[in-house]
mmCIF file of C-alpha atoms (C1' of nucleotides) in Angstrom:
data_model
loop_
_atom_site.group_PDB
_atom_site.id
_atom_site.type_symbol
_atom_site.label_atom_id
_atom_site.label_comp_id
_atom_site.label_asym_id
_atom_site.label_seq_id
_atom_site.Cartn_x
_atom_site.Cartn_y
_atom_site.Cartn_z
ATOM 1 C CA UNK A 1 -13.341 39.479 -2.401
ATOM 2 C CA UNK A 2 -10.865 37.748 -4.658
ATOM 3 C CA UNK A 3 -9.745 34.155 -4.462
ATOM 4 C CA UNK A 4 -6.549 34.789 -2.525
ATOM 5 C CA UNK A 5 -8.364 36.547 0.282
ATOM 6 C CA UNK A 6 -10.999 33.842 0.485
ATOM 7 C CA UNK A 7 -8.291 31.213 0.622
ATOM 8 C CA UNK A 8 -6.572 33.005 3.453
ATOM 9 C CA UNK A 9 -9.792 33.503 5.394
ATOM 10 C CA UNK A 10 -10.943 29.924 5.081
ATOM 11 C CA UNK A 11 -7.720 27.989 5.125
ATOM 12 C CA UNK A 12 -8.585 26.319 1.825
ATOM 13 C CA UNK A 13 -5.954 26.543 -0.879
ATOM 14 C CA UNK A 14 -6.635 28.504 -4.038
ATOM 15 C CA UNK A 15 -6.398 25.236 -5.892
ATOM 16 C CA UNK A 16 -9.124 23.743 -3.723
ATOM 17 C CA UNK A 17 -11.440 26.714 -4.150
ATOM 18 C CA UNK A 18 -11.212 26.350 -7.910
ATOM 19 C CA UNK A 19 -11.842 22.639 -7.517
ATOM 20 C CA UNK A 20 -14.937 23.183 -5.380
ATOM 21 C CA UNK A 21 -16.239 25.501 -8.065
ATOM 22 C CA UNK A 22 -15.716 22.913 -10.777
ATOM 23 C CA UNK A 23 -17.563 20.400 -8.617
ATOM 24 C CA UNK A 24 -20.518 22.736 -8.419
ATOM 25 C CA UNK A 25 -20.082 23.728 -4.784
ATOM 26 C CA UNK A 26 -19.211 27.383 -5.362
ATOM 27 C CA UNK A 27 -20.341 29.814 -8.034
ATOM 28 C CA UNK A 28 -18.500 33.124 -7.733
ATOM 29 C CA UNK A 29 -19.226 36.094 -9.980
ATOM 30 C CA UNK A 30 -16.604 37.263 -12.403
ATOM 31 C CA UNK A 31 -15.094 40.707 -12.561
ATOM 32 C CA UNK A 32 -14.606 42.346 -15.931
ATOM 33 C CA UNK A 33 -11.019 41.180 -15.984
ATOM 34 C CA UNK A 34 -12.066 37.567 -15.442
ATOM 35 C CA UNK A 35 -11.102 37.410 -11.774
ATOM 36 C CA UNK A 36 -13.455 35.512 -9.487
ATOM 37 C CA UNK A 37 -15.430 37.762 -7.143
ATOM 38 C CA UNK A 38 -16.735 36.111 -3.989
ATOM 39 C CA UNK A 39 -19.510 37.501 -1.804
ATOM 40 C CA UNK A 40 -19.081 37.586 1.955
ATOM 41 C CA UNK A 41 -21.377 34.565 2.144
ATOM 42 C CA UNK A 42 -18.788 32.496 0.314
ATOM 43 C CA UNK A 43 -16.621 32.365 3.407
ATOM 44 C CA UNK A 44 -19.238 30.554 5.456
ATOM 45 C CA UNK A 45 -20.034 28.410 2.440
ATOM 46 C CA UNK A 46 -16.450 27.236 2.135
ATOM 47 C CA UNK A 47 -16.297 26.443 5.832
ATOM 48 C CA UNK A 48 -19.444 24.398 5.409
ATOM 49 C CA UNK A 49 -17.981 22.516 2.467
ATOM 50 C CA UNK A 50 -14.839 21.735 4.386
ATOM 51 C CA UNK A 51 -16.799 20.635 7.397
ATOM 52 C CA UNK A 52 -18.626 18.039 5.330
ATOM 53 C CA UNK A 53 -15.428 16.964 3.600
ATOM 54 C CA UNK A 54 -13.904 16.389 7.013
ATOM 55 C CA UNK A 55 -16.876 14.153 7.814
ATOM 56 C CA UNK A 56 -15.743 11.991 4.936
ATOM 57 C CA UNK A 57 -18.419 13.003 2.428
ATOM 58 C CA UNK A 58 -17.409 13.443 -1.197
ATOM 59 C CA UNK A 59 -17.862 16.661 -3.126
ATOM 60 C CA UNK A 60 -20.516 14.888 -5.157
ATOM 61 C CA UNK A 61 -22.470 13.978 -2.036
ATOM 62 C CA UNK A 62 -22.087 17.462 -0.637
ATOM 63 C CA UNK A 63 -23.332 18.949 -3.884
ATOM 64 C CA UNK A 64 -26.539 16.992 -3.334
ATOM 65 C CA UNK A 65 -27.599 18.924 -0.280
ATOM 66 C CA UNK A 66 -25.369 21.962 0.072
ATOM 67 C CA UNK A 67 -27.892 24.327 -1.495
ATOM 68 C CA UNK A 68 -30.395 23.177 1.105
ATOM 69 C CA UNK A 69 -28.271 23.377 4.232
ATOM 70 C CA UNK A 70 -27.033 26.817 3.254
ATOM 71 C CA UNK A 71 -30.596 28.099 3.453
ATOM 72 C CA UNK A 72 -32.160 25.920 6.138
ATOM 73 C CA UNK A 73 -31.322 24.110 9.304
ATOM 74 C CA UNK A 74 -29.715 20.807 8.487
ATOM 75 C CA UNK A 75 -32.683 18.896 9.885
ATOM 76 C CA UNK A 76 -34.911 20.286 7.146
ATOM 77 C CA UNK A 77 -32.819 18.750 4.386
ATOM 78 C CA UNK A 78 -34.174 15.318 3.633
ATOM 79 C CA UNK A 79 -31.035 14.240 1.747
ATOM 80 C CA UNK A 80 -28.746 14.688 4.726
ATOM 81 C CA UNK A 81 -29.899 12.046 7.171
ATOM 82 C CA UNK A 82 -29.657 9.032 4.824
ATOM 83 C CA UNK A 83 -26.271 10.218 3.678
ATOM 84 C CA UNK A 84 -25.064 10.452 7.268
ATOM 85 C CA UNK A 85 -26.436 7.023 8.036
ATOM 86 C CA UNK A 86 -24.832 5.510 4.983
ATOM 87 C CA UNK A 87 -21.528 7.116 5.821
ATOM 88 C CA UNK A 88 -21.820 5.876 9.379
ATOM 89 C CA UNK A 89 -22.239 2.298 8.195
ATOM 90 C CA UNK A 90 -19.320 2.696 5.853
ATOM 91 C CA UNK A 91 -17.117 3.948 8.650
ATOM 92 C CA UNK A 92 -18.280 1.201 10.964
ATOM 93 C CA UNK A 93 -17.227 -1.289 8.313
ATOM 94 C CA UNK A 94 -13.829 0.330 7.993
ATOM 95 C CA UNK A 95 -13.366 0.324 11.746
ATOM 96 C CA UNK A 96 -14.334 -3.340 11.920
ATOM 97 C CA UNK A 97 -11.815 -4.228 9.234
ATOM 98 C CA UNK A 98 -9.069 -2.222 10.897
ATOM 99 C CA UNK A 99 -9.839 -3.851 14.228
ATOM 100 C CA UNK A 100 -9.503 -7.289 12.663
ATOM 101 C CA UNK A 101 -6.150 -6.373 11.202
ATOM 102 C CA UNK A 102 -5.167 -4.831 14.491
ATOM 103 C CA UNK A 103 -6.023 -8.003 16.384
ATOM 104 C CA UNK A 104 -4.031 -10.024 13.871
ATOM 105 C CA UNK A 105 -1.041 -7.739 14.264
ATOM 106 C CA UNK A 106 -1.179 -7.930 18.030
ATOM 107 C CA UNK A 107 -1.310 -11.711 17.846
ATOM 108 C CA UNK A 108 1.733 -11.807 15.610
ATOM 109 C CA UNK A 109 3.606 -9.406 17.846
ATOM 110 C CA UNK A 110 2.725 -11.382 20.955
ATOM 111 C CA UNK A 111 3.797 -14.676 19.497
ATOM 112 C CA UNK A 112 7.081 -13.239 18.282
ATOM 113 C CA UNK A 113 7.842 -11.813 21.705
ATOM 114 C CA UNK A 114 6.786 -15.056 23.334
ATOM 115 C CA UNK A 115 8.995 -17.161 21.097
ATOM 116 C CA UNK A 116 11.933 -14.890 21.678
ATOM 117 C CA UNK A 117 11.515 -15.092 25.437
ATOM 118 C CA UNK A 118 11.304 -18.852 25.282
ATOM 119 C CA UNK A 119 14.407 -18.906 23.144
ATOM 120 C CA UNK A 120 16.151 -16.856 25.811
ATOM 121 C CA UNK A 121 15.034 -19.101 28.627
ATOM 122 C CA UNK A 122 16.420 -22.126 26.885
ATOM 123 C CA UNK A 123 19.811 -20.507 26.982
ATOM 124 C CA UNK A 124 19.766 -20.174 30.755
ATOM 125 C CA UNK B 1 3.539 -25.226 -12.880
ATOM 126 C CA UNK B 2 2.513 -22.363 -15.145
ATOM 127 C CA UNK B 3 1.022 -19.069 -14.100
ATOM 128 C CA UNK B 4 -2.586 -20.007 -14.719
ATOM 129 C CA UNK B 5 -2.405 -22.992 -12.435
ATOM 130 C CA UNK B 6 -0.680 -21.015 -9.699
ATOM 131 C CA UNK B 7 -3.330 -18.334 -9.974
ATOM 132 C CA UNK B 8 -6.080 -20.868 -9.599
ATOM 133 C CA UNK B 9 -4.428 -22.585 -6.666
ATOM 134 C CA UNK B 10 -3.734 -19.402 -4.732
ATOM 135 C CA UNK B 11 -6.670 -17.216 -5.663
ATOM 136 C CA UNK B 12 -4.343 -14.473 -6.865
ATOM 137 C CA UNK B 13 -5.008 -13.172 -10.351
ATOM 138 C CA UNK B 14 -2.462 -13.722 -13.106
ATOM 139 C CA UNK B 15 -2.043 -9.976 -13.182
ATOM 140 C CA UNK B 16 -1.164 -9.939 -9.490
ATOM 141 C CA UNK B 17 1.349 -12.772 -9.802
ATOM 142 C CA UNK B 18 3.200 -10.835 -12.488
ATOM 143 C CA UNK B 19 3.064 -7.763 -10.292
ATOM 144 C CA UNK B 20 4.499 -9.595 -7.284
ATOM 145 C CA UNK B 21 7.317 -10.741 -9.504
ATOM 146 C CA UNK B 22 8.088 -7.228 -10.665
ATOM 147 C CA UNK B 23 8.104 -6.127 -7.024
ATOM 148 C CA UNK B 24 10.731 -8.733 -6.260
ATOM 149 C CA UNK B 25 8.484 -11.061 -4.287
ATOM 150 C CA UNK B 26 8.518 -13.976 -6.725
ATOM 151 C CA UNK B 27 11.216 -15.214 -9.071
ATOM 152 C CA UNK B 28 9.943 -18.047 -11.249
ATOM 153 C CA UNK B 29 12.151 -19.867 -13.736
ATOM 154 C CA UNK B 30 11.438 -19.538 -17.404
ATOM 155 C CA UNK B 31 10.704 -22.354 -19.789
ATOM 156 C CA UNK B 32 12.391 -22.365 -23.191
ATOM 157 C CA UNK B 33 9.317 -20.766 -24.692
ATOM 158 C CA UNK B 34 9.404 -17.895 -22.229
ATOM 159 C CA UNK B 35 6.594 -19.141 -20.025
ATOM 160 C CA UNK B 36 7.023 -18.745 -16.288
ATOM 161 C CA UNK B 37 7.655 -22.025 -14.460
ATOM 162 C CA UNK B 38 6.803 -22.016 -10.766
ATOM 163 C CA UNK B 39 8.055 -24.579 -8.266
ATOM 164 C CA UNK B 40 5.661 -26.156 -5.801
ATOM 165 C CA UNK B 41 7.081 -23.856 -3.133
ATOM 166 C CA UNK B 42 5.683 -20.870 -4.990
ATOM 167 C CA UNK B 43 2.182 -21.718 -3.873
ATOM 168 C CA UNK B 44 3.016 -21.322 -0.199
ATOM 169 C CA UNK B 45 5.062 -18.257 -1.054
ATOM 170 C CA UNK B 46 2.113 -16.550 -2.726
ATOM 171 C CA UNK B 47 -0.130 -17.359 0.212
ATOM 172 C CA UNK B 48 2.454 -15.820 2.489
ATOM 173 C CA UNK B 49 2.618 -12.691 0.348
ATOM 174 C CA UNK B 50 -1.131 -12.343 0.365
ATOM 175 C CA UNK B 51 -1.270 -12.877 4.092
ATOM 176 C CA UNK B 52 1.050 -9.938 4.675
ATOM 177 C CA UNK B 53 -0.781 -7.806 2.134
ATOM 178 C CA UNK B 54 -3.975 -8.506 4.031
ATOM 179 C CA UNK B 55 -2.230 -7.250 7.162
ATOM 180 C CA UNK B 56 -1.863 -3.941 5.375
ATOM 181 C CA UNK B 57 1.835 -4.189 4.570
ATOM 182 C CA UNK B 58 3.044 -2.941 1.207
ATOM 183 C CA UNK B 59 4.871 -5.093 -1.316
ATOM 184 C CA UNK B 60 7.957 -3.033 -0.593
ATOM 185 C CA UNK B 61 7.751 -3.788 3.116
ATOM 186 C CA UNK B 62 7.106 -7.435 2.452
ATOM 187 C CA UNK B 63 10.089 -7.597 0.147
ATOM 188 C CA UNK B 64 12.193 -6.515 3.100
ATOM 189 C CA UNK B 65 11.651 -9.678 5.105
ATOM 190 C CA UNK B 66 9.974 -12.238 2.856
ATOM 191 C CA UNK B 67 13.210 -14.074 2.097
ATOM 192 C CA UNK B 68 13.716 -14.497 5.824
ATOM 193 C CA UNK B 69 10.280 -15.649 6.875
ATOM 194 C CA UNK B 70 10.208 -18.169 4.040
ATOM 195 C CA UNK B 71 13.204 -19.897 5.553
ATOM 196 C CA UNK B 72 12.782 -19.301 9.293
ATOM 197 C CA UNK B 73 10.159 -18.855 11.934
ATOM 198 C CA UNK B 74 8.880 -15.305 11.850
ATOM 199 C CA UNK B 75 10.355 -14.576 15.268
ATOM 200 C CA UNK B 76 13.858 -15.022 13.872
ATOM 201 C CA UNK B 77 13.412 -12.200 11.374
ATOM 202 C CA UNK B 78 14.531 -8.987 13.010
ATOM 203 C CA UNK B 79 12.835 -6.794 10.399
ATOM 204 C CA UNK B 80 9.363 -8.101 11.150
ATOM 205 C CA UNK B 81 8.668 -6.907 14.669
ATOM 206 C CA UNK B 82 9.380 -3.192 14.100
ATOM 207 C CA UNK B 83 7.324 -3.301 10.932
ATOM 208 C CA UNK B 84 4.425 -4.842 12.803
ATOM 209 C CA UNK B 85 4.712 -2.276 15.550
ATOM 210 C CA UNK B 86 4.848 0.578 13.092
ATOM 211 C CA UNK B 87 1.841 -0.771 11.241
ATOM 212 C CA UNK B 88 0.004 -1.174 14.516
ATOM 213 C CA UNK B 89 0.532 2.483 15.373
ATOM 214 C CA UNK B 90 -0.568 3.490 11.917
ATOM 215 C CA UNK B 91 -3.754 1.481 12.245
ATOM 216 C CA UNK B 92 -4.402 2.838 15.719
ATOM 217 C CA UNK B 93 -4.167 6.328 14.242
ATOM 218 C CA UNK B 94 -6.600 5.463 11.501
ATOM 219 C CA UNK B 95 -9.015 3.962 13.981
ATOM 220 C CA UNK B 96 -8.787 7.044 16.182
ATOM 221 C CA UNK B 97 -9.549 9.296 13.216
ATOM 222 C CA UNK B 98 -12.461 7.159 12.104
ATOM 223 C CA UNK B 99 -13.835 7.127 15.630
ATOM 224 C CA UNK B 100 -13.732 10.911 15.744
ATOM 225 C CA UNK B 101 -15.610 11.145 12.482
ATOM 226 C CA UNK B 102 -18.004 8.506 13.699
ATOM 227 C CA UNK B 103 -18.735 10.438 16.872
ATOM 228 C CA UNK B 104 -19.323 13.570 14.817
ATOM 229 C CA UNK B 105 -21.707 11.759 12.513
ATOM 230 C CA UNK B 106 -23.651 10.317 15.416
ATOM 231 C CA UNK B 107 -23.950 13.779 16.923
ATOM 232 C CA UNK B 108 -25.296 15.188 13.678
ATOM 233 C CA UNK B 109 -27.739 12.327 13.304
ATOM 234 C CA UNK B 110 -28.941 12.694 16.866
ATOM 235 C CA UNK B 111 -29.486 16.386 16.582
ATOM 236 C CA UNK B 112 -31.362 16.019 13.315
ATOM 237 C CA UNK B 113 -33.667 13.416 14.827
ATOM 238 C CA UNK B 114 -34.102 15.530 17.942
ATOM 239 C CA UNK B 115 -35.013 18.618 15.963
ATOM 240 C CA UNK B 116 -37.458 16.678 13.869
ATOM 241 C CA UNK B 117 -39.159 15.255 16.938
ATOM 242 C CA UNK B 118 -39.392 18.664 18.495
ATOM 243 C CA UNK B 119 -40.857 19.970 15.289
ATOM 244 C CA UNK B 120 -43.446 17.230 15.447
ATOM 245 C CA UNK B 121 -44.341 17.935 19.051
ATOM 246 C CA UNK B 122 -44.959 21.565 18.282
ATOM 247 C CA UNK B 123 -47.632 20.456 15.870
ATOM 248 C CA UNK B 124 -49.550 18.558 18.545
ATOM 249 C "C1'" DT C 1 7.135 52.263 -16.723
ATOM 250 C "C1'" DT C 2 8.613 48.466 -14.427
ATOM 251 C "C1'" DA C 3 8.774 44.920 -10.937
ATOM 252 C "C1'" DA C 4 6.216 42.392 -7.625
ATOM 253 C "C1'" DA C 5 2.191 40.292 -6.462
ATOM 254 C "C1'" DC C 6 -1.936 38.481 -7.938
ATOM 255 C "C1'" DC C 7 -5.018 35.980 -11.074
ATOM 256 C "C1'" DA C 8 -6.459 32.596 -15.008
ATOM 257 C "C1'" DT C 9 -6.262 28.046 -17.326
ATOM 258 C "C1'" DG C 10 -4.576 23.642 -18.326
ATOM 259 C "C1'" DA C 11 -1.699 19.779 -17.624
ATOM 260 C "C1'" DC C 12 0.637 16.477 -15.001
ATOM 261 C "C1'" DA C 13 1.620 14.104 -10.475
ATOM 262 C "C1'" DT C 14 0.309 11.771 -6.371
ATOM 263 C "C1'" DT C 15 -0.736 6.175 -4.153
ATOM 264 C "C1'" DA C 16 -0.769 1.056 -4.853
ATOM 265 C "C1'" DA C 17 -2.571 -2.921 -6.182
ATOM 266 C "C1'" DT C 18 -5.364 -4.563 -9.583
ATOM 267 C "C1'" DG C 19 -8.353 -4.719 -13.896
ATOM 268 C "C1'" DT C 20 -8.525 -4.593 -18.694
ATOM 269 C "C1'" DC C 21 -7.220 -4.293 -23.421
ATOM 270 C "C1'" DA C 22 -4.261 -4.779 -27.474
ATOM 271 C "C1'" DT C 23 -1.044 -7.408 -29.904
ATOM 272 C "C1'" DA C 24 1.305 -11.470 -30.579
ATOM 273 C "C1'" DG C 25 3.746 -15.975 -29.702
ATOM 274 C "C1'" DT C 26 2.874 -21.101 -28.148
ATOM 275 C "C1'" DC C 27 0.714 -25.307 -27.594
ATOM 276 C "C1'" DA C 28 -2.620 -29.087 -27.810
ATOM 277 C "C1'" DA C 29 -6.415 -31.476 -29.689
ATOM 278 C "C1'" DG C 30 -9.268 -32.437 -33.518
ATOM 279 C "C1'" DC D 1 -3.602 -27.176 -40.454
ATOM 280 C "C1'" DT D 2 -6.580 -24.863 -37.705
ATOM 281 C "C1'" DT D 3 -8.960 -23.368 -33.707
ATOM 282 C "C1'" DG D 4 -9.177 -22.465 -28.916
ATOM 283 C "C1'" DA D 5 -6.910 -22.025 -24.664
ATOM 284 C "C1'" DC D 6 -2.682 -20.220 -22.560
ATOM 285 C "C1'" DT D 7 1.016 -17.178 -22.192
ATOM 286 C "C1'" DA D 8 3.972 -12.764 -22.798
ATOM 287 C "C1'" DT D 9 4.567 -7.708 -22.686
ATOM 288 C "C1'" DG D 10 3.213 -3.084 -22.447
ATOM 289 C "C1'" DA D 11 -0.035 0.529 -21.879
ATOM 290 C "C1'" DC D 12 -3.787 2.734 -19.860
ATOM 291 C "C1'" DA D 13 -7.442 3.118 -16.160
ATOM 292 C "C1'" DT D 14 -8.963 3.296 -11.475
ATOM 293 C "C1'" DT D 15 -10.085 7.057 -6.962
ATOM 294 C "C1'" DA D 16 -10.359 11.968 -5.140
ATOM 295 C "C1'" DA D 17 -8.715 15.887 -3.493
ATOM 296 C "C1'" DT D 18 -4.818 18.483 -3.696
ATOM 297 C "C1'" DG D 19 0.003 20.074 -5.083
ATOM 298 C "C1'" DT D 20 2.783 21.974 -8.491
ATOM 299 C "C1'" DC D 21 4.372 23.871 -12.728
ATOM 300 C "C1'" DA D 22 4.098 26.392 -17.088
ATOM 301 C "C1'" DT D 23 2.450 30.209 -19.476
ATOM 302 C "C1'" DG D 24 0.441 34.428 -19.704
ATOM 303 C "C1'" DG D 25 -2.739 38.401 -18.472
ATOM 304 C "C1'" DT D 26 -3.740 42.189 -14.635
ATOM 305 C "C1'" DT D 27 -2.994 45.254 -11.084
ATOM 306 C "C1'" DT D 28 -0.579 48.142 -7.988
ATOM 307 C "C1'" DA D 29 2.915 50.650 -5.889
ATOM 308 C "C1'" DA D 30 7.285 52.849 -6.436
#
DNA sequence: TTAAACCATGACATTAATGTCATAGTCAAG
DNA sequence: CTTGACTATGACATTAATGTCATGGTTTAA
């Protein structure tokens, strides 16, 4: 199939499909006229790529194990587990930071509301 | 004081101090030779700017209320509370998204470890 | 054969604060 | 007077996936 059909089937934009190819995640054949020709397997492959992207992995990380997970169960790919664990720590760090900021914001909001209420009471 | 001294006192880089100025957050005088001359108040002002930046607000947002909070208690600045509340929602959204990804990652990790253990048991 | 729809490539934009470099003027101490 | 430490401005880079535009070749249906 050609790139437009693959884009429609997978939900990825044509631009993204070309990008995945440049990042080494897809390798379509070429027709005589230069058009990309994707096998039926490409559809599942693109879904897989997008699944990992949604998990927060970079195309570079995905390129490190995609060839393996396309042929085996994920558990057989040694590269995957450490990458997941690293990503998990990264995300935990981000969540911690956001929670700190969140707590700070809530404090500020509370103290503003408190001060305003006290200001009101003084006027009674 | 000159920019180097202010940078050292506040921990902000010289580059950042010039950037804050361009964003309308700082307005130092100029000496005859063109050098920036900061008043002693600038030090507190920069700390305030960096405090709000650390809360995740943008320089543009900060510019919207900085003049007020420098002269009054924060609670008197009408612009601040809605900005805090908006930022809080934004951060809650980010935390929710990260938690989803986190849950997904933990699932993948669990199932990989489970499959590997089962694989081991079959060899017993 | 012609217009519409598709494809290719390459370039530029996006976001926001900061780093870094190049070039050049200023000042202070020796 | 000269050298080193400061300062000024402007430009470019960073990050990563995606959008968008320009230009031009290809195909297909009328």
